Tab-separated table of C-alpha atoms in Angstrom:
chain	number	residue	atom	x	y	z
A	194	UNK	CA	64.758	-25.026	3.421
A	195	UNK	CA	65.269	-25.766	7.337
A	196	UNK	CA	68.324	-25.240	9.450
A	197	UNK	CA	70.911	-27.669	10.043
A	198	UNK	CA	69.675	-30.310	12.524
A	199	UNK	CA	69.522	-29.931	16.860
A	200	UNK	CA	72.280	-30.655	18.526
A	201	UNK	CA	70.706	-32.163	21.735
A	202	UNK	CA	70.258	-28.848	24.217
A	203	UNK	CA	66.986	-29.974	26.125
A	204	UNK	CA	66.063	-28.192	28.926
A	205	UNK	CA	66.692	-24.420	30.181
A	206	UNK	CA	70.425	-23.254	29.272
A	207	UNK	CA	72.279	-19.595	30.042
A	208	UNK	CA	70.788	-16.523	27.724
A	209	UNK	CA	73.034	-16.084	24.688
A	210	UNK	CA	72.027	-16.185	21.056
A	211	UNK	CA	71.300	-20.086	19.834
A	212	UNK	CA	73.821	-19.998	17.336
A	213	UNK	CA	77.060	-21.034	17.023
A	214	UNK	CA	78.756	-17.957	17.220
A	215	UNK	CA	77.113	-15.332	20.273
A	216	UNK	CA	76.969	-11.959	17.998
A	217	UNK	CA	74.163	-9.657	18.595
A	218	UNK	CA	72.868	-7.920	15.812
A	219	UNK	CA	73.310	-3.925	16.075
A	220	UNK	CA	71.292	-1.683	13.740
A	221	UNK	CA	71.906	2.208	13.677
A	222	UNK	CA	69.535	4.847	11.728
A	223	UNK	CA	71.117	8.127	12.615
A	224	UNK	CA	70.400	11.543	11.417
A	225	UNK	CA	72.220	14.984	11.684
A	226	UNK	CA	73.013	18.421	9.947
A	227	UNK	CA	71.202	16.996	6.765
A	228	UNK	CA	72.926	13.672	6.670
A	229	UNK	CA	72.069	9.791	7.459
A	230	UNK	CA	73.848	6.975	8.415
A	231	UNK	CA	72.469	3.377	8.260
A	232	UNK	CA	74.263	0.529	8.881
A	233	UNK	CA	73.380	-3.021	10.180
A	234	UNK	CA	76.427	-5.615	11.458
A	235	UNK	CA	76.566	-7.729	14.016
A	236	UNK	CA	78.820	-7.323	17.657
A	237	UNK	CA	80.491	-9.567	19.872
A	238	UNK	CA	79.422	-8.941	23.441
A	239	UNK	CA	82.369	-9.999	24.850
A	240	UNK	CA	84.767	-7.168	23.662
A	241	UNK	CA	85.931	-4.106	25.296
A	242	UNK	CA	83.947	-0.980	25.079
A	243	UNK	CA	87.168	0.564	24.008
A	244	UNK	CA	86.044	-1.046	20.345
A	245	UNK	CA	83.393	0.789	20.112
A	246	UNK	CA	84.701	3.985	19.990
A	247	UNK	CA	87.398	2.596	17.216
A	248	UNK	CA	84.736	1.718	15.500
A	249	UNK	CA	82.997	4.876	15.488
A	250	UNK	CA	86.036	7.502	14.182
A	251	UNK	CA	86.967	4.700	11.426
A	252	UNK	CA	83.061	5.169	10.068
A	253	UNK	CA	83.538	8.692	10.621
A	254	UNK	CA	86.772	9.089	8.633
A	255	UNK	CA	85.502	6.626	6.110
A	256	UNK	CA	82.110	8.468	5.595
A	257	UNK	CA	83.057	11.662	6.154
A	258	UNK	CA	80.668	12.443	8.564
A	259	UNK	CA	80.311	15.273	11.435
A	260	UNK	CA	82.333	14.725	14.438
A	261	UNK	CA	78.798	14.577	16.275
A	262	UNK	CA	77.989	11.372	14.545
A	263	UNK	CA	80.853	9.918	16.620
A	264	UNK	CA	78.817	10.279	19.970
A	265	UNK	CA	75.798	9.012	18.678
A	266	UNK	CA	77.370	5.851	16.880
A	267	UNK	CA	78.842	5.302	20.381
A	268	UNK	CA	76.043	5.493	22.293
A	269	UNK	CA	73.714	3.441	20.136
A	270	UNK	CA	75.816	0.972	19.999
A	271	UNK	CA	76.664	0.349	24.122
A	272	UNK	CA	72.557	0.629	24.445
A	273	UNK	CA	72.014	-2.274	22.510
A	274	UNK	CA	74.700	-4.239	23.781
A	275	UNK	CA	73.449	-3.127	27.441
A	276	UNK	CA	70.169	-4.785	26.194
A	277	UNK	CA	71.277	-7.581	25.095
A	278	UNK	CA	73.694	-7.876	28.199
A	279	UNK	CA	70.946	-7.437	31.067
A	280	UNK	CA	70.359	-10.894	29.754
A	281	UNK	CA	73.275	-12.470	30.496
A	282	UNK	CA	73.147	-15.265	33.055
A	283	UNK	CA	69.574	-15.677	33.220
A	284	UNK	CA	67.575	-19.039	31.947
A	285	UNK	CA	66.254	-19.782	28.651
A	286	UNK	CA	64.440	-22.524	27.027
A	287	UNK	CA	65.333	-23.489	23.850
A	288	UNK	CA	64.452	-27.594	23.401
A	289	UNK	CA	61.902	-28.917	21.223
A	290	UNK	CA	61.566	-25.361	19.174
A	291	UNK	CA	61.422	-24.961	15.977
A	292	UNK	CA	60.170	-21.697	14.744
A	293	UNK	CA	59.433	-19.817	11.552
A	294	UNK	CA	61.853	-17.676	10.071
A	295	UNK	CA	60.491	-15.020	7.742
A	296	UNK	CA	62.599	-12.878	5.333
A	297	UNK	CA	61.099	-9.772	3.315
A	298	UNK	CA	64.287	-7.730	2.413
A	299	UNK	CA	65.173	-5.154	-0.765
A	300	UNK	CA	69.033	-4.781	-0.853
A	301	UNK	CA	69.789	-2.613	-3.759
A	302	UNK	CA	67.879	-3.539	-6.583
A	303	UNK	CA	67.752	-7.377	-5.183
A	304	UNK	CA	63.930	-8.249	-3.811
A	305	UNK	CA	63.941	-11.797	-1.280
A	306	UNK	CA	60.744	-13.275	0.235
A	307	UNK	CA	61.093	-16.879	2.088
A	308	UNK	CA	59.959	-18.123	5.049
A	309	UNK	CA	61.985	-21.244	6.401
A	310	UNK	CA	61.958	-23.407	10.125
A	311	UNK	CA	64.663	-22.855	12.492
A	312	UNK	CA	65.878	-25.192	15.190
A	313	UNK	CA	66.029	-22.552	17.843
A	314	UNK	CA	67.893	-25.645	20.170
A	315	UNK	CA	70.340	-26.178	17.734
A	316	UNK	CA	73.582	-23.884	19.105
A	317	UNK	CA	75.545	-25.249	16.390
A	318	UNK	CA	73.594	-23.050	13.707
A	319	UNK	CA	75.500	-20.388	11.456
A	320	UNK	CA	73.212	-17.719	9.624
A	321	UNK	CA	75.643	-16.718	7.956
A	322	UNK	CA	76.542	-19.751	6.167
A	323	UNK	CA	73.035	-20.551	5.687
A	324	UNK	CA	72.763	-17.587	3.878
A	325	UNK	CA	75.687	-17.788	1.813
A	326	UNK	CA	74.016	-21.229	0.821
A	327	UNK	CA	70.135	-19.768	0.407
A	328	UNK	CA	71.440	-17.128	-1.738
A	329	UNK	CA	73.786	-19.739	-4.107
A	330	UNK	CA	70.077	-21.686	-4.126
A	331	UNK	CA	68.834	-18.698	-5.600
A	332	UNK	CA	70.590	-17.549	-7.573
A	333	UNK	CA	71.400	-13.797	-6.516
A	334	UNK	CA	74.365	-12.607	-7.267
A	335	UNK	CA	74.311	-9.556	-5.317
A	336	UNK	CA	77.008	-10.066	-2.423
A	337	UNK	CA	75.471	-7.973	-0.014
A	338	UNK	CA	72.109	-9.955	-0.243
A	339	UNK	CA	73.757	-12.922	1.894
A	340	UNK	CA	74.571	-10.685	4.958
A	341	UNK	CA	71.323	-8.803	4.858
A	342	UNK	CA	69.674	-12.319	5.345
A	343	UNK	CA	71.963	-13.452	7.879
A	344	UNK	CA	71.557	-10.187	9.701
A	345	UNK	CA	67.938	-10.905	9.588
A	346	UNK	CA	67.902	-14.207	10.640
A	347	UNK	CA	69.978	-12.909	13.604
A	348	UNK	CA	67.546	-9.983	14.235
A	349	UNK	CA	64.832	-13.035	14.789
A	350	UNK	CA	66.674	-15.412	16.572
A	351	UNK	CA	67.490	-12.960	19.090
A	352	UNK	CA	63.940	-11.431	20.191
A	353	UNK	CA	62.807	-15.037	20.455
A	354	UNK	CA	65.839	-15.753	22.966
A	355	UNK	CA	64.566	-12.731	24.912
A	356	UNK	CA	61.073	-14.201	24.545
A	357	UNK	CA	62.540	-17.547	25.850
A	358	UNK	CA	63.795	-15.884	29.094
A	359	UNK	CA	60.499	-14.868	29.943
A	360	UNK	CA	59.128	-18.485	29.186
A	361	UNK	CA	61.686	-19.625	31.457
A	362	UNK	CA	60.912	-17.024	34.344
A	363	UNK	CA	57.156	-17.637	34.204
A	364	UNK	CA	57.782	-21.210	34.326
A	365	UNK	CA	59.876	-21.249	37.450
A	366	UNK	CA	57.504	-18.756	39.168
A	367	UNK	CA	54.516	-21.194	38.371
A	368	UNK	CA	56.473	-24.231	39.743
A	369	UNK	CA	54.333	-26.453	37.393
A	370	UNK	CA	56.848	-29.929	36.280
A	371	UNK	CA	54.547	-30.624	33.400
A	372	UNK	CA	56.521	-29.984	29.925
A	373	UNK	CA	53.082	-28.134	28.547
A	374	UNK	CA	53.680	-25.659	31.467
A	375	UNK	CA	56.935	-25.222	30.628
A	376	UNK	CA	56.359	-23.800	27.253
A	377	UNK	CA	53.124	-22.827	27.539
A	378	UNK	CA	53.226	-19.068	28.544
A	379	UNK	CA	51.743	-16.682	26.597
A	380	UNK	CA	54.788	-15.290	24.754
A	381	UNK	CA	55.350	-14.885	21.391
A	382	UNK	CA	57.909	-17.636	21.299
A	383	UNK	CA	55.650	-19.978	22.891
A	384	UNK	CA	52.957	-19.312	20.444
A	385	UNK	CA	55.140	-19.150	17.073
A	386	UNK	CA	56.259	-22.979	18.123
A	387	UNK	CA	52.795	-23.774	19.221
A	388	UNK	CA	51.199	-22.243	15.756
A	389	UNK	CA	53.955	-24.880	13.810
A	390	UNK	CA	51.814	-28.158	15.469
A	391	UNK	CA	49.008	-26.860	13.547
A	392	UNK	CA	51.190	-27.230	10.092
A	393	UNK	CA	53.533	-29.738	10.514
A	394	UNK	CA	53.143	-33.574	12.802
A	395	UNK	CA	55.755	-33.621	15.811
A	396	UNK	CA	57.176	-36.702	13.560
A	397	UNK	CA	57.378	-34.692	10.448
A	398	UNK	CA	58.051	-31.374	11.771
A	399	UNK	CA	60.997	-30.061	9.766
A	400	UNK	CA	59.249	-31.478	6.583
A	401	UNK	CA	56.741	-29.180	4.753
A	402	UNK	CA	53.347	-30.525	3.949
A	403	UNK	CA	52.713	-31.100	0.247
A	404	UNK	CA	49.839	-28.649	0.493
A	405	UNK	CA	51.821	-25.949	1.983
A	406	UNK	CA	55.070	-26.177	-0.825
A	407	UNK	CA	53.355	-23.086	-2.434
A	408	UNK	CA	53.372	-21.133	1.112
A	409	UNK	CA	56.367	-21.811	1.843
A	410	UNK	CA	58.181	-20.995	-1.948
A	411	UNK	CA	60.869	-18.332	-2.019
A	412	UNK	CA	60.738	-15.172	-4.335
A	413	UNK	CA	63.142	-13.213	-5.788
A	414	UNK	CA	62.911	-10.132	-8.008
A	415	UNK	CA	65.667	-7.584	-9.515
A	416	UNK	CA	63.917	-4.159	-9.234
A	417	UNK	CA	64.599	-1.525	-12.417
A	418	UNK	CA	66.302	1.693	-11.380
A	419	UNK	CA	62.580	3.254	-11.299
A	420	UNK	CA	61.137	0.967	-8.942
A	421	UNK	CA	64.620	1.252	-6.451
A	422	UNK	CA	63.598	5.042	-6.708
A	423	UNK	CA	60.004	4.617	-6.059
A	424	UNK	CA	60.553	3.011	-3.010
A	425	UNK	CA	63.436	4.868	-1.330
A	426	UNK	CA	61.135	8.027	-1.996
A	427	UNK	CA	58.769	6.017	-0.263
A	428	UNK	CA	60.400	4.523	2.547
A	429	UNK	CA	62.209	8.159	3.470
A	430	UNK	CA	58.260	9.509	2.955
A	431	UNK	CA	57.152	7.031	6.097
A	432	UNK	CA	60.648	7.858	7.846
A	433	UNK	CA	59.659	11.719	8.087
């Protein structure tokens, strides 16, 4: 399965996320008293600060958590979008990319493995939708699979944005005008598109090789109720 096709962005554009809809993916792991909150969603840069802290005493009332949770909830959040914001206005290439998507996600009892190509230049792209449509593929039922893989899509997308702004910086600074130079830094966004000439023809890029069908195939498995425990011990074991 590939993303929808490009929509014609060629050279550098503005930094934003290359989807149709600019939300930047916000994770939050924190601990206190004895308690954890975890959450994953996604954030539109563009609205007041003054959300965030609405945000933060609804999860608090809803969870029932400390009052000190609401500072922290805060906080993580505005870092993140202060990240993603120190991007803001600076160059990014996007054309001519198409990168490798992988998912590896347990939500509840629901286990996902696929790895898929992205059109990184196509700004018309909706993760969400795509995973709405990956999961009805599949078969899983579970209805908070389809954000999970959106989210993760999301989570992708965006460090290979941040990798493109680099791409573009070094490029400027080496005031080279041949296209290799322009994506040929040594980032990790360079070299996931790069590694893709060695699998796929530039005329038969978003089509997968008969010979790699069996690399590329998707797995799902539903867990038992022993094997949801084993791994939550597990994963709160490597957490310590």
């Amino acid at each position: 399965m590939k993303a929808s096709g490009s929509s014609g962005w060629k050279g550098p554009v503005k930094f934003r996320m290359p989807t149709a809809e600019n939300l930047v993916p916000i994770r939050l792991d924190i601990q206190f008293e004895g308690q954890r909150y975890k959450d994953a969603f996604t954030w539109n840069p563009s609205d007041s600060d003054n959300e965030i802290a609405l945000f933060a005493k609804r999860i608090i009332k809803d969870l029932k958590l400390p009052n000190a949770f609401f500072t922290q909830i805060s906080q993580s959040i505005q870092s993140q979008l202060a990240d993603f914001r120190a991007y803001e206005g600076q160059d990014m290439y996007t054309g001519e990319k198409i990168i490798p998507i992988k998912l590896d996600l347990r939500v509840n009892q629901t286990l996902i493995k696929d790895q898929f190509l992205w059109d990184l230049n196509n700004f018309e792209s909706d993760p969400e939708e795509f995973a709405r449509t990956l999961c009805k593929d599949l078969g899983v039922e579970d209805p908070e699979v389809g954000p999970a893989v959106a989210f993760a899509i999301r989570e992708q997308l965006y460090e290979i944005a941040v990798q493109s702004v680099t791409s573009a910086r070094e490029s400027r600074l080496s005031k080279k005008s041949r296209r290799g130079s322009d994506y040929g830094s040594a980032s990790k966004a360079s070299g996931l598109s790069m590694d893709l000439v060695k699998l796929f023809s530039f005329k038969s890029s978003v089509v997968r090789k008969r010979k790699d069908l069996d690399f590329y195939e998707p797995v799902v498995d539903l867990l038992t109720n022993e094997e949801v425990d084993a791994l939550e011990a597990r994963e709160e074991t490597h957490a310590r």
